[in-house]
mmCIF file of C-alpha atoms and ligand atoms in Angstrom:
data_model
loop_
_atom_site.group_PDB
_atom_site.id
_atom_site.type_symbol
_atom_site.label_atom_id
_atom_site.label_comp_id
_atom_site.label_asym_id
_atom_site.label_seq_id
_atom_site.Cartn_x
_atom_site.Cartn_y
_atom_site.Cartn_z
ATOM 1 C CA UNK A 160 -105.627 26.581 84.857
ATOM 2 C CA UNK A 161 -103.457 23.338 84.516
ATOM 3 C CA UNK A 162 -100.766 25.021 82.159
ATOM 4 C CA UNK A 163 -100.239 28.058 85.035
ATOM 5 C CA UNK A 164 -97.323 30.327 84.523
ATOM 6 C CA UNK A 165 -95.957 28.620 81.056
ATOM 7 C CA UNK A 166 -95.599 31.004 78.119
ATOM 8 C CA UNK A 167 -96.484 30.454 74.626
ATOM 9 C CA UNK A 168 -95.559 32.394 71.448
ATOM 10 C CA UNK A 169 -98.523 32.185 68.704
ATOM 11 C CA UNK A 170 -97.317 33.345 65.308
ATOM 12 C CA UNK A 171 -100.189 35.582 63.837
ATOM 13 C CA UNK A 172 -101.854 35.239 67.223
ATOM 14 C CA UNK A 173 -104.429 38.022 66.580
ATOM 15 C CA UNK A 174 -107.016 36.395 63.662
ATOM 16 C CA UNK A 175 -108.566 33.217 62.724
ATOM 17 C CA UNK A 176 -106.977 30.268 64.003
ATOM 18 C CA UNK A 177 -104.696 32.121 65.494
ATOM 19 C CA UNK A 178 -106.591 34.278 67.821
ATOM 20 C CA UNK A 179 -108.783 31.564 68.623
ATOM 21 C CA UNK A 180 -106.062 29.947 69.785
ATOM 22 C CA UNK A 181 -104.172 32.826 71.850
ATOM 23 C CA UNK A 182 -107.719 33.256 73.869
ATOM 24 C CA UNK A 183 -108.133 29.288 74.319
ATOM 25 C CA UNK A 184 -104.500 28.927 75.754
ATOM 26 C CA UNK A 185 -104.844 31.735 78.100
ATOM 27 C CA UNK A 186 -107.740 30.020 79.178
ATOM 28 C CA UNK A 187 -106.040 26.931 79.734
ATOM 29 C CA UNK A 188 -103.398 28.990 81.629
ATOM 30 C CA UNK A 189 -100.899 29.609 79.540
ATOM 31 C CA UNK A 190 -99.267 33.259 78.982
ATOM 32 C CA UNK A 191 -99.631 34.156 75.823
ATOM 33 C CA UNK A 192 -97.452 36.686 73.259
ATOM 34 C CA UNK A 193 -99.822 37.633 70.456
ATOM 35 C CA UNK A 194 -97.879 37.898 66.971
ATOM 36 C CA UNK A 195 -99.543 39.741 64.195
ATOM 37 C CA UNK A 196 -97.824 41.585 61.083
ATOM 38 C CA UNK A 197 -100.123 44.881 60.360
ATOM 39 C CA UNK A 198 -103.270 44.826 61.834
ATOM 40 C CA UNK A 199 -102.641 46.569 65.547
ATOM 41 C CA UNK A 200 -106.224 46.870 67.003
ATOM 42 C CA UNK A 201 -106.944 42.914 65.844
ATOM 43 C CA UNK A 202 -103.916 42.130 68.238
ATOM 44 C CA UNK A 203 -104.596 44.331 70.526
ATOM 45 C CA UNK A 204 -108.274 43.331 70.854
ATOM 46 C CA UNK A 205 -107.292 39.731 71.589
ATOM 47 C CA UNK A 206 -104.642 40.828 74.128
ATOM 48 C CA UNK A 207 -107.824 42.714 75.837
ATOM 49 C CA UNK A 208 -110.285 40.131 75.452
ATOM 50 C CA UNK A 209 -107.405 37.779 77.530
ATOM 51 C CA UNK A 210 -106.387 40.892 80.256
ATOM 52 C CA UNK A 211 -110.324 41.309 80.409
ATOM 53 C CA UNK A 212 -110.942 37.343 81.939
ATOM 54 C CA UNK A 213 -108.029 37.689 84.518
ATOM 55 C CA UNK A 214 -105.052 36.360 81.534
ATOM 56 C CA UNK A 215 -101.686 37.408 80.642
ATOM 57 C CA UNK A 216 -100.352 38.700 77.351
ATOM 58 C CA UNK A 217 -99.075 41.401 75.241
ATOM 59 C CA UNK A 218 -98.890 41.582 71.353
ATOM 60 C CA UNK A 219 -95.396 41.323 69.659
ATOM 61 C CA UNK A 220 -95.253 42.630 65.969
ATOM 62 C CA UNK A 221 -93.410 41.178 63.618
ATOM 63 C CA UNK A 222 -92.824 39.608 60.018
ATOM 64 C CA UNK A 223 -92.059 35.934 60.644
ATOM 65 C CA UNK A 224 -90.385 36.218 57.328
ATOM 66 C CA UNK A 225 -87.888 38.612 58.647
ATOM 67 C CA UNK A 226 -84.884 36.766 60.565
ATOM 68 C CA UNK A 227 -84.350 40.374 62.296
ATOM 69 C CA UNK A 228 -88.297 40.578 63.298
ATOM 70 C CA UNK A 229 -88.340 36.922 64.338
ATOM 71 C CA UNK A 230 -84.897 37.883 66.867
ATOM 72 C CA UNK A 231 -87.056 40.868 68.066
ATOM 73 C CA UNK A 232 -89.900 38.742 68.575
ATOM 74 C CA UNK A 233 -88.793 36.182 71.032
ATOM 75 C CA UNK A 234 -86.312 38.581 72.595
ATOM 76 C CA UNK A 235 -89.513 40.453 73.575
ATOM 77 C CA UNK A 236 -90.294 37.282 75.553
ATOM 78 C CA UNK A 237 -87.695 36.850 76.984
ATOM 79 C CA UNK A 238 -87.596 40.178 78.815
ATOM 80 C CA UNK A 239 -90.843 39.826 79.561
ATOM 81 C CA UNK A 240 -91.170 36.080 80.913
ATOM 82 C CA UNK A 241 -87.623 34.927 80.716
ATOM 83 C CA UNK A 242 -89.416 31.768 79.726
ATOM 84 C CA UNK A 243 -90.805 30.290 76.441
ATOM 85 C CA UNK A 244 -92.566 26.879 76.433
ATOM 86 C CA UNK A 245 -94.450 26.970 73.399
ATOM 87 C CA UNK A 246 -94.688 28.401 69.744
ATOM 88 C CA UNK A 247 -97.752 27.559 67.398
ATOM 89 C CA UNK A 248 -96.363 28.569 64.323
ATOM 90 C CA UNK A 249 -99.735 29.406 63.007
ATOM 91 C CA UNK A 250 -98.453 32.775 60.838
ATOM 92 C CA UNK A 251 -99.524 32.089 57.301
ATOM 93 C CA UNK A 252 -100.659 33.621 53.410
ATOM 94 C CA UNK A 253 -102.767 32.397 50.670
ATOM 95 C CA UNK A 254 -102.648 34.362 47.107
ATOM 96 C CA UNK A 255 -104.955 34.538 44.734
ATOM 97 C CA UNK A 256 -106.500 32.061 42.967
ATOM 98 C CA UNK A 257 -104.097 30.692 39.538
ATOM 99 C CA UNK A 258 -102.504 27.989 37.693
ATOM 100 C CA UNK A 259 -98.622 27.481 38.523
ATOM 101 C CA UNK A 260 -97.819 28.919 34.804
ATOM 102 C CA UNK A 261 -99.685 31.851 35.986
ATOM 103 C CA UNK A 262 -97.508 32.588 39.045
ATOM 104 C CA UNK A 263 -94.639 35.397 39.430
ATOM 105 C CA UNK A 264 -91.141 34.057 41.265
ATOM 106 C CA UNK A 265 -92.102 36.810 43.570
ATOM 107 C CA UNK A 266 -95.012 35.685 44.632
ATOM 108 C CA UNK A 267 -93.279 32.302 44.723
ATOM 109 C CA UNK A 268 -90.539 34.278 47.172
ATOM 110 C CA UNK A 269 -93.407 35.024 49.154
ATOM 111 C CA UNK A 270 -95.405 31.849 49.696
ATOM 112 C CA UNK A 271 -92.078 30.315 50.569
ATOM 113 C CA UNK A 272 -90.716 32.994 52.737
ATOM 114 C CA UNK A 273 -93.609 33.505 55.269
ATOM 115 C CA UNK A 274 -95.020 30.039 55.111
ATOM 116 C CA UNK A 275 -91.988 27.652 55.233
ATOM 117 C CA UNK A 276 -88.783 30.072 56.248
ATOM 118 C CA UNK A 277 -90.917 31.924 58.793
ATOM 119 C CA UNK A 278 -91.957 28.699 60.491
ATOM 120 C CA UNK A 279 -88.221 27.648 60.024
ATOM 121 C CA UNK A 280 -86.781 30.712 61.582
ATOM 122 C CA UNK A 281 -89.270 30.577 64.541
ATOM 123 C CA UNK A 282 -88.741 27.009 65.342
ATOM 124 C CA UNK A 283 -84.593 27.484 65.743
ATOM 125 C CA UNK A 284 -85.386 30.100 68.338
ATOM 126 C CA UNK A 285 -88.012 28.070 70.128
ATOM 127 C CA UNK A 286 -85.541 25.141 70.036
ATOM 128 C CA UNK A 287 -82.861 27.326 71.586
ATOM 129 C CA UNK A 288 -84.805 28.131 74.119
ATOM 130 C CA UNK A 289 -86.875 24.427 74.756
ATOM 131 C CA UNK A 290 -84.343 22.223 74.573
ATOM 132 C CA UNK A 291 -82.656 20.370 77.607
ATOM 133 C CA UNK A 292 -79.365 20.304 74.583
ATOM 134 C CA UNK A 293 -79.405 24.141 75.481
ATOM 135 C CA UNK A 294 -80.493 23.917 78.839
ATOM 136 C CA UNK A 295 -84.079 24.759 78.323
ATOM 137 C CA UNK A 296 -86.959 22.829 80.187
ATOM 138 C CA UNK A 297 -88.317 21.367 76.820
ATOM 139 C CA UNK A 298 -91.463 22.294 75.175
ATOM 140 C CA UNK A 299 -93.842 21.649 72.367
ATOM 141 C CA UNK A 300 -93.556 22.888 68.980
ATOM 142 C CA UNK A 301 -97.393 22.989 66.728
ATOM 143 C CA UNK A 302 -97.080 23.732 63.485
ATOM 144 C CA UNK A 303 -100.047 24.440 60.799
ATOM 145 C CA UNK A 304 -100.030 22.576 58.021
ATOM 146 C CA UNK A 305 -103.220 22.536 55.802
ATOM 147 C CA UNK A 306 -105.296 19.868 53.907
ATOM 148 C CA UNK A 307 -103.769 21.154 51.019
ATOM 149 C CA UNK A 308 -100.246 19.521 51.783
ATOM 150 C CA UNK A 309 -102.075 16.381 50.369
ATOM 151 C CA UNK A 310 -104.444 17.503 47.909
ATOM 152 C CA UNK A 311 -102.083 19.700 46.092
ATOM 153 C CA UNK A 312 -104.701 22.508 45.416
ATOM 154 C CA UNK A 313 -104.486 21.983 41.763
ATOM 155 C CA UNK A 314 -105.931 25.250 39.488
ATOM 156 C CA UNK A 315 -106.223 27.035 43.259
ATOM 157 C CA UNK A 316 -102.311 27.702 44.950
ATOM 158 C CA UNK A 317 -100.255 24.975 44.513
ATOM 159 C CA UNK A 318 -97.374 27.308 45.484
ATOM 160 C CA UNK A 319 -99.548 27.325 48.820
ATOM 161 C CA UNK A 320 -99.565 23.282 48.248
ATOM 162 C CA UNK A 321 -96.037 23.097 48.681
ATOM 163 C CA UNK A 322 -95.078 25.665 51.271
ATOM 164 C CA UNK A 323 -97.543 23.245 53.716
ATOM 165 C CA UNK A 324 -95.832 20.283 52.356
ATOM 166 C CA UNK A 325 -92.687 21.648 53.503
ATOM 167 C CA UNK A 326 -94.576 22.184 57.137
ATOM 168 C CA UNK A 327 -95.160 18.308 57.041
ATOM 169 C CA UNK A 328 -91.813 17.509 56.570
ATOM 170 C CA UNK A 329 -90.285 20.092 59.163
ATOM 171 C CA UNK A 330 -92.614 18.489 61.734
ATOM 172 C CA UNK A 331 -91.626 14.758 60.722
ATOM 173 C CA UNK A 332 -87.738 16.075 60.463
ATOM 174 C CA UNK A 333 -87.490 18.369 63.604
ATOM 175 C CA UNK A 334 -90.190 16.212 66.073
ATOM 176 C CA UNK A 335 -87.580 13.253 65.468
ATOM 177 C CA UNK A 336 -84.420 15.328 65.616
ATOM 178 C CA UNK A 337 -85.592 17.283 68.971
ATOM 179 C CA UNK A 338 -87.842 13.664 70.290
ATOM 180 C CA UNK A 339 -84.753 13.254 72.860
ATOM 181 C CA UNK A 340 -84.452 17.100 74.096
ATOM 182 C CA UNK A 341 -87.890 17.413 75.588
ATOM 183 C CA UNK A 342 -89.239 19.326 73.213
ATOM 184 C CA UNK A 343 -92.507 17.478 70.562
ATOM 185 C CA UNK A 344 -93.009 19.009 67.674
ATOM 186 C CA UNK A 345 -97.107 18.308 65.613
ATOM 187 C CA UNK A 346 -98.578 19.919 63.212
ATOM 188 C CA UNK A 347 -102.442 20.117 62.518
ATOM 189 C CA UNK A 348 -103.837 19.618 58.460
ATOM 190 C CA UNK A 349 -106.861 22.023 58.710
ATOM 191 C CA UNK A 350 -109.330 21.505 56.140
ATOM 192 C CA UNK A 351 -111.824 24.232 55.463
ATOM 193 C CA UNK A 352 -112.064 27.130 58.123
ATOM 194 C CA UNK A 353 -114.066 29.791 58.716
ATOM 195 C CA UNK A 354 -111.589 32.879 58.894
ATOM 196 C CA UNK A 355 -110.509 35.598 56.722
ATOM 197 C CA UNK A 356 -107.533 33.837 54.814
ATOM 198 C CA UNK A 357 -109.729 33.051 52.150
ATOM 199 C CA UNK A 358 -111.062 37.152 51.746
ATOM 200 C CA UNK A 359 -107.589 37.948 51.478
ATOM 201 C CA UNK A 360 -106.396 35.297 48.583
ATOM 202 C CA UNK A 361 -109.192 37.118 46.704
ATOM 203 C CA UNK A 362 -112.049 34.922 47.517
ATOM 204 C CA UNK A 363 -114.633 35.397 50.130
ATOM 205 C CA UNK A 364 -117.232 32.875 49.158
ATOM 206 C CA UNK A 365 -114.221 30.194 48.985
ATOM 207 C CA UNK A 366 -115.859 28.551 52.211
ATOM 208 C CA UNK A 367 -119.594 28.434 50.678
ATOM 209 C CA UNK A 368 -117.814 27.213 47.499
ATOM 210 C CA UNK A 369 -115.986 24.009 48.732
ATOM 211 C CA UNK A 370 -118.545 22.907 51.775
ATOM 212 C CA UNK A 371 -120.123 20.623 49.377
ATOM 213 C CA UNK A 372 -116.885 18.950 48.744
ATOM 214 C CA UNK A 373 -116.704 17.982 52.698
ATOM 215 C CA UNK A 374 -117.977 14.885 54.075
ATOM 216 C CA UNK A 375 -119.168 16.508 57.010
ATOM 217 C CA UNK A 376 -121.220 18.973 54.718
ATOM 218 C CA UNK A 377 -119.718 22.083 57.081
ATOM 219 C CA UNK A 378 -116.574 24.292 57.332
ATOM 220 C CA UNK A 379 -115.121 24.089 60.225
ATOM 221 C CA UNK A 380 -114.048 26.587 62.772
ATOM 222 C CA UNK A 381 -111.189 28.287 64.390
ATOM 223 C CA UNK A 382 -112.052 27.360 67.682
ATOM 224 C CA UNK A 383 -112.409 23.609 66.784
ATOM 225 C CA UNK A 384 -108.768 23.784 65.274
ATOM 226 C CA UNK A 385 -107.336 25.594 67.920
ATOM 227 C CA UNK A 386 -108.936 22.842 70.047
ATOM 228 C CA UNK A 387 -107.145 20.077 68.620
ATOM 229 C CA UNK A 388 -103.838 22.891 68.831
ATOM 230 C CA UNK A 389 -104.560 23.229 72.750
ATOM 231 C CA UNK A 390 -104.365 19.368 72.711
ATOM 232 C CA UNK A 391 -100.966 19.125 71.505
ATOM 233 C CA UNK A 392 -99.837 21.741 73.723
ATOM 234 C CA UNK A 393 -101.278 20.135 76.667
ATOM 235 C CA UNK A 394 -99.463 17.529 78.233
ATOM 236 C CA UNK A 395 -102.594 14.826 77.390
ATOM 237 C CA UNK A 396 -100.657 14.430 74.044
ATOM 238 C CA UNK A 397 -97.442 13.727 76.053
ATOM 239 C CA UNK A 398 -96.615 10.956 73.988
ATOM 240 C CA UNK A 399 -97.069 12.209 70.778
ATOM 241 C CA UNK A 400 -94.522 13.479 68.366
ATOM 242 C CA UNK A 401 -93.505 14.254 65.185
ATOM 243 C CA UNK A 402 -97.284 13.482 64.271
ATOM 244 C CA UNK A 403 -99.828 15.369 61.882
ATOM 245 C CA UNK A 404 -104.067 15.345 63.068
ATOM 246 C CA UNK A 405 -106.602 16.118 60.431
ATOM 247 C CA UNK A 406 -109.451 18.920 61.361
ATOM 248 C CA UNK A 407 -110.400 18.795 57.815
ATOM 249 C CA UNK A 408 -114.415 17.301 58.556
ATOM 250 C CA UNK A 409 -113.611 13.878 56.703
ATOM 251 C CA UNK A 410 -111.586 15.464 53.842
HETATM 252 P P1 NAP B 193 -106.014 34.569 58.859
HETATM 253 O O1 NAP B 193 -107.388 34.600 59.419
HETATM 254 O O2 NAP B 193 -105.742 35.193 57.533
HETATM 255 O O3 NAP B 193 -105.004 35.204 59.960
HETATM 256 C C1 NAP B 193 -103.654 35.268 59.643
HETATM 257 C C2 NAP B 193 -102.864 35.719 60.849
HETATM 258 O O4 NAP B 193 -101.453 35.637 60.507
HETATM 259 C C3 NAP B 193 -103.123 37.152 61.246
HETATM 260 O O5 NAP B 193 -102.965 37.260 62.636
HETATM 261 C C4 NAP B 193 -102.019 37.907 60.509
HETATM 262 O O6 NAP B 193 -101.654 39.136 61.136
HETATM 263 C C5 NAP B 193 -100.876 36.927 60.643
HETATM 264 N N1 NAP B 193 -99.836 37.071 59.638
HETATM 265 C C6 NAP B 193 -99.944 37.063 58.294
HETATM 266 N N2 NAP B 193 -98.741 37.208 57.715
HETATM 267 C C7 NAP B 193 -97.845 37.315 58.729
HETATM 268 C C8 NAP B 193 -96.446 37.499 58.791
HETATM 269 N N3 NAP B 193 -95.704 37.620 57.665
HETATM 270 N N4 NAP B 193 -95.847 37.579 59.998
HETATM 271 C C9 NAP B 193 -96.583 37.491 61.142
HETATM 272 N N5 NAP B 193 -97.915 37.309 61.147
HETATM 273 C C10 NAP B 193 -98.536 37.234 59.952
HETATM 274 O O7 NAP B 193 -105.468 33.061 58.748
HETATM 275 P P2 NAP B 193 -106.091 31.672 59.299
HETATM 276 O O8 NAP B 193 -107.129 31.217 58.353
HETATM 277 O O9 NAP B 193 -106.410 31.797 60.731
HETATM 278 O O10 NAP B 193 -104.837 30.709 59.090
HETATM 279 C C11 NAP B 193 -103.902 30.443 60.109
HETATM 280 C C12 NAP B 193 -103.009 29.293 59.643
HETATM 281 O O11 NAP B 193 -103.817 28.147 59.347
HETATM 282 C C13 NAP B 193 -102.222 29.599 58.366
HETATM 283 O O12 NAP B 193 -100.926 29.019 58.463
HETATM 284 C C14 NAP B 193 -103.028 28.895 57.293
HETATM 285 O O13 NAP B 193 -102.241 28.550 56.162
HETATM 286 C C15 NAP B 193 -103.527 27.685 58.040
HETATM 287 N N6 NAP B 193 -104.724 27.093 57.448
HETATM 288 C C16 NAP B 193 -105.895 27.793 57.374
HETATM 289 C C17 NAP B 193 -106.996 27.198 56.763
HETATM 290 C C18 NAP B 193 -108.335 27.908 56.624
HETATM 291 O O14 NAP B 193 -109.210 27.398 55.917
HETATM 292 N N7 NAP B 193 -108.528 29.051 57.252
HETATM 293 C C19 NAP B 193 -106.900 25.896 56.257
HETATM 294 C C20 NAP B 193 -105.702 25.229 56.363
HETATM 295 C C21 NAP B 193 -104.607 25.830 56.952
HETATM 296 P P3 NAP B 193 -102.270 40.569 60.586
HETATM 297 O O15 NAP B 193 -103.710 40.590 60.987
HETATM 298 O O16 NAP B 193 -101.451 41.595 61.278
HETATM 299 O O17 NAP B 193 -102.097 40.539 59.086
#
């Protein structure tokens, strides 16, 4: 229980990578607010699967691409902890499969508002919080990019392509700007994954599909992301910063 008594905020903390990562921090020690958007008895299921091994959390709904729900959100922490030490800003969409001159500006408005302004939004009030600028304690900051920031995703969601390549460039930008305030900011580039994004952009055999294409031969899964995600949180990555790590099995 090395990470004993600090608090952590995981953006759509109740699926996938997500939840995988909410159960592995609480297991690490950390307390742990559970964000999902709609599903209630996913959240509330990983909240009891963490209260069940002797853990501490509560689920926090919320749109991360709602400034208001992203206020609510931390404010909930803060009554309840009156601490916050980390955020995984995990929260994210796919769409359906389509070539750019296929794609609405609302789904555009979309993409770009839950994957890039949500992870925006919730990083200014983790850094208001984190950093020794604001008289925080400092923190850590881990961001999830995707494979896709480099390969583009070309006749797939390149509108997905470039909300992650954003994510790159807010953890480059804000890991350097924040470096001095005791706060590190890293993102993780997962490859293929094993979860239910792919179900909901319309395509359920997407992991089958695209193991060939890895040079491992295998999807990976959430808990070996939120592995390398419990890294950067931990203070073994103490010297890291404004980095990216691959979980993308060769990729
Ligand atoms: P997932 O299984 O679809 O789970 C998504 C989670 O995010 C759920 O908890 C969901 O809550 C929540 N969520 C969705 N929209 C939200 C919003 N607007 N506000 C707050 N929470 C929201 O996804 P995943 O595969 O674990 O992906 C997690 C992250 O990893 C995403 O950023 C994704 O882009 C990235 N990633 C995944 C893969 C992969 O292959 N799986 C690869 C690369 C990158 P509800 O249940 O309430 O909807």
């Amino acid at each position: 229980m090395k990470e004993a008594g600090k608090t952590v905020l995981v953006t759509g903390g109740s699926r996938g990578i997500g939840a995988a990562v909410s159960i592995g921090a609480a297991k690490a020690g950390w307390r742990v607010a559970v964000n999902y958007v709609s599903d209630t008895a996913a959240a509330d299921a990983v909240v009891a699967e963490i209260e069940k091994a002797g853990g501490e959390a509560f689920a926090v709904k919320g749109d991360v691409g709602s400034e208001a729900d992203v206020l609510a959100m931390f404010a909930a922490v803060d009554d309840r902890w009156g601490r916050l030490d980390a955020l995984v800003n995990n929260a994210g969409v796919v769409d359906k499969t389509a070539r750019l001159d296929e794609m609405s500006a609302d789904r555009f408005e979309r993409m770009m508002r839950i994957n890039v302004t949500g992870s925006l939004l919730c990083a200014r009030e983790a850094v208001k919080r984190m950093s020794t600028r604001h008289g925080g304690r400092g923190g850590v900051i881990v961001n999830l990019s995707s494979a896709a920031a480099k390969l583009g995703s070309p006749a797939q969601y390149v509108d997905y392509a470039a909300s992650k390549g954003a994510i790159d460039s807010l953890t480059k930008g804000l890991g350097i700007e924040v470096a001095a305030e005791g706060i590190r900011v890293n993102a993780v580039r997962p490859g293929i994954i094993d979860t239910e994004i792919h179900a909901s952009g319309g395509e359920p055999d997407r992991v089958e599909k695209a193991r060939g294409a890895v040079p491992m031969k295998r999807e990976g899964t959430a808990t070996e992301v939120a592995d390398v995600i419990l890294f950067l949180m931990s203070d073994q990555s103490s010297y890291v910063t404004a980095s990216i790590v691959e979980a993308t099995g060769g990729r």
